[in-house]
């Protein structure tokens, strides 16, 4: 179920890339149009401020990297144009076998999704997603990924096999970038003991998901404290983090009033 080296070589370029909506809020404040950034702009922001972006940003960036490497790939998405939109990239190896590449959910590596391939299995598999085993289950034009957590709980995500045109993909990205959900989010893969764990900051709380369970961080009281905690995990520019978090704090206060 693992991808060949040709696909992994591109994927590994993004190993230390968080997925976040903090960059989204920071760029939203600049009021530049379009708000869905091009790859060149994302690369410049990453070089200058260390930031990456949300699932649309990462999918567009990854797709461009596959294209540059001469690997067949196309964008995929579910519920595009809504608050529940989720996107990724499908990449094919030299034999035409398709692999899901999802930086938005911070996968550890791509996974085979063609059920008619000899290497396919619907068994629960470790090593593809931080702190969880995954199953890939085909369902017609879609496939479902089931995540099995160490505490016995599970969740699922549905993806479409069908390609999305770049025009429609960018339109959906623009919709997403123009709608800032009032709860900030950042996810990043980080080394923990002998594994790669999943650290998440969401709605002013943070925690680490590991194969041994969830480790909750102590609560924080100030923006500056959050800036330092997120900086330690990501290396994001402190000024960018502060501007973004202050914007989210304002959204929270507006929703509470």
PDB file of C-alpha atoms in Angstrom, residues 13-102:
ATOM      1  CA  UNK A  13       9.747  17.780   0.638  1.00  0.00           C
ATOM      2  CA  UNK A  14       6.687  18.652   2.765  1.00  0.00           C
ATOM      3  CA  UNK A  15       7.459  16.544   5.850  1.00  0.00           C
ATOM      4  CA  UNK A  16       7.892  19.560   8.123  1.00  0.00           C
ATOM      5  CA  UNK A  17       4.995  21.579   6.664  1.00  0.00           C
ATOM      6  CA  UNK A  18       2.171  22.241   9.142  1.00  0.00           C
ATOM      7  CA  UNK A  19      -1.423  22.668   8.013  1.00  0.00           C
ATOM      8  CA  UNK A  20      -2.964  25.779   9.485  1.00  0.00           C
ATOM      9  CA  UNK A  21      -5.595  28.468   9.230  1.00  0.00           C
ATOM     10  CA  UNK A  22      -3.338  31.028  10.926  1.00  0.00           C
ATOM     11  CA  UNK A  23      -1.646  31.863   7.624  1.00  0.00           C
ATOM     12  CA  UNK A  24      -5.100  32.138   6.084  1.00  0.00           C
ATOM     13  CA  UNK A  25      -6.151  34.766   8.650  1.00  0.00           C
ATOM     14  CA  UNK A  26      -2.861  36.639   8.324  1.00  0.00           C
ATOM     15  CA  UNK A  27      -3.201  36.887   4.549  1.00  0.00           C
ATOM     16  CA  UNK A  28      -6.930  37.674   4.854  1.00  0.00           C
ATOM     17  CA  UNK A  29      -5.995  40.765   6.857  1.00  0.00           C
ATOM     18  CA  UNK A  30      -3.904  42.046   3.954  1.00  0.00           C
ATOM     19  CA  UNK A  31      -7.100  42.272   1.860  1.00  0.00           C
ATOM     20  CA  UNK A  32      -5.311  41.248  -1.330  1.00  0.00           C
ATOM     21  CA  UNK A  33      -7.176  39.603  -4.188  1.00  0.00           C
ATOM     22  CA  UNK A  34      -7.338  36.835  -5.022  1.00  0.00           C
ATOM     23  CA  UNK A  35      -6.962  35.440  -1.530  1.00  0.00           C
ATOM     24  CA  UNK A  36      -6.059  31.982  -2.765  1.00  0.00           C
ATOM     25  CA  UNK A  37      -2.310  32.355  -3.109  1.00  0.00           C
ATOM     26  CA  UNK A  38      -0.319  31.109  -6.068  1.00  0.00           C
ATOM     27  CA  UNK A  39       2.558  28.687  -5.500  1.00  0.00           C
ATOM     28  CA  UNK A  40       5.165  31.408  -6.049  1.00  0.00           C
ATOM     29  CA  UNK A  41       3.592  33.553  -3.349  1.00  0.00           C
ATOM     30  CA  UNK A  42       3.369  30.621  -0.947  1.00  0.00           C
ATOM     31  CA  UNK A  43       7.035  29.792  -1.503  1.00  0.00           C
ATOM     32  CA  UNK A  44       8.000  33.405  -0.847  1.00  0.00           C
ATOM     33  CA  UNK A  45       5.941  33.553   2.344  1.00  0.00           C
ATOM     34  CA  UNK A  46       7.469  30.264   3.485  1.00  0.00           C
ATOM     35  CA  UNK A  47      10.972  31.582   2.897  1.00  0.00           C
ATOM     36  CA  UNK A  48      10.301  34.922   4.598  1.00  0.00           C
ATOM     37  CA  UNK A  49       8.028  33.860   7.477  1.00  0.00           C
ATOM     38  CA  UNK A  50       8.199  30.057   7.694  1.00  0.00           C
ATOM     39  CA  UNK A  51       4.439  29.749   7.133  1.00  0.00           C
ATOM     40  CA  UNK A  52       2.679  27.165   4.944  1.00  0.00           C
ATOM     41  CA  UNK A  53      -1.144  27.258   4.728  1.00  0.00           C
ATOM     42  CA  UNK A  54      -4.438  25.422   4.849  1.00  0.00           C
ATOM     43  CA  UNK A  55      -5.477  22.268   2.981  1.00  0.00           C
ATOM     44  CA  UNK A  56      -6.102  24.139  -0.295  1.00  0.00           C
ATOM     45  CA  UNK A  57      -2.709  25.841  -0.132  1.00  0.00           C
ATOM     46  CA  UNK A  58      -0.914  22.572   0.574  1.00  0.00           C
ATOM     47  CA  UNK A  59      -2.774  20.640  -2.127  1.00  0.00           C
ATOM     48  CA  UNK A  60      -2.015  23.287  -4.771  1.00  0.00           C
ATOM     49  CA  UNK A  61       1.626  23.410  -3.690  1.00  0.00           C
ATOM     50  CA  UNK A  62       1.974  19.602  -3.677  1.00  0.00           C
ATOM     51  CA  UNK A  63       0.270  19.273  -7.061  1.00  0.00           C
ATOM     52  CA  UNK A  64       2.719  21.796  -8.496  1.00  0.00           C
ATOM     53  CA  UNK A  65       5.656  19.834  -7.056  1.00  0.00           C
ATOM     54  CA  UNK A  66       4.416  16.609  -8.643  1.00  0.00           C
ATOM     55  CA  UNK A  67       3.959  18.386 -11.967  1.00  0.00           C
ATOM     56  CA  UNK A  68       7.483  19.770 -11.761  1.00  0.00           C
ATOM     57  CA  UNK A  69       8.818  16.262 -11.063  1.00  0.00           C
ATOM     58  CA  UNK A  70       6.987  14.850 -14.086  1.00  0.00           C
ATOM     59  CA  UNK A  71       4.587  12.753 -11.998  1.00  0.00           C
ATOM     60  CA  UNK A  72       0.987  12.398 -13.124  1.00  0.00           C
ATOM     61  CA  UNK A  73      -1.291  13.944 -10.503  1.00  0.00           C
ATOM     62  CA  UNK A  74      -4.598  15.734 -10.120  1.00  0.00           C
ATOM     63  CA  UNK A  75      -6.509  17.594  -7.383  1.00  0.00           C
ATOM     64  CA  UNK A  76      -9.382  15.858  -5.602  1.00  0.00           C
ATOM     65  CA  UNK A  77     -11.984  17.197  -3.211  1.00  0.00           C
ATOM     66  CA  UNK A  78     -15.209  16.595  -1.366  1.00  0.00           C
ATOM     67  CA  UNK A  79     -17.947  19.117  -0.538  1.00  0.00           C
ATOM     68  CA  UNK A  80     -16.125  21.867  -2.403  1.00  0.00           C
ATOM     69  CA  UNK A  81     -17.497  25.346  -1.885  1.00  0.00           C
ATOM     70  CA  UNK A  82     -18.747  24.565   1.643  1.00  0.00           C
ATOM     71  CA  UNK A  83     -17.300  24.945   5.140  1.00  0.00           C
ATOM     72  CA  UNK A  84     -16.813  21.153   5.165  1.00  0.00           C
ATOM     73  CA  UNK A  85     -14.655  21.083   2.037  1.00  0.00           C
ATOM     74  CA  UNK A  86     -11.649  18.793   2.181  1.00  0.00           C
ATOM     75  CA  UNK A  87      -9.049  18.454  -0.539  1.00  0.00           C
ATOM     76  CA  UNK A  88      -5.965  16.507  -1.459  1.00  0.00           C
ATOM     77  CA  UNK A  89      -3.975  15.250  -4.416  1.00  0.00           C
ATOM     78  CA  UNK A  90      -4.049  11.948  -6.285  1.00  0.00           C
ATOM     79  CA  UNK A  91      -0.673  10.910  -7.678  1.00  0.00           C
ATOM     80  CA  UNK A  92      -0.013   8.007 -10.051  1.00  0.00           C
ATOM     81  CA  UNK A  93       3.203   6.001 -10.337  1.00  0.00           C
ATOM     82  CA  UNK A  94       4.762   4.844 -13.600  1.00  0.00           C
ATOM     83  CA  UNK A  95       2.341   1.876 -13.664  1.00  0.00           C
ATOM     84  CA  UNK A  96      -0.728   4.103 -13.263  1.00  0.00           C
ATOM     85  CA  UNK A  97      -1.404   3.058  -9.654  1.00  0.00           C
ATOM     86  CA  UNK A  98      -3.082   5.874  -7.733  1.00  0.00           C
ATOM     87  CA  UNK A  99      -2.063   7.097  -4.286  1.00  0.00           C
ATOM     88  CA  UNK A 100      -3.888   9.495  -1.972  1.00  0.00           C
ATOM     89  CA  UNK A 101      -1.616  12.351  -0.916  1.00  0.00           C
ATOM     90  CA  UNK A 102      -3.192  14.379   1.900  1.00  0.00           C
TER      91      UNK A 102
END
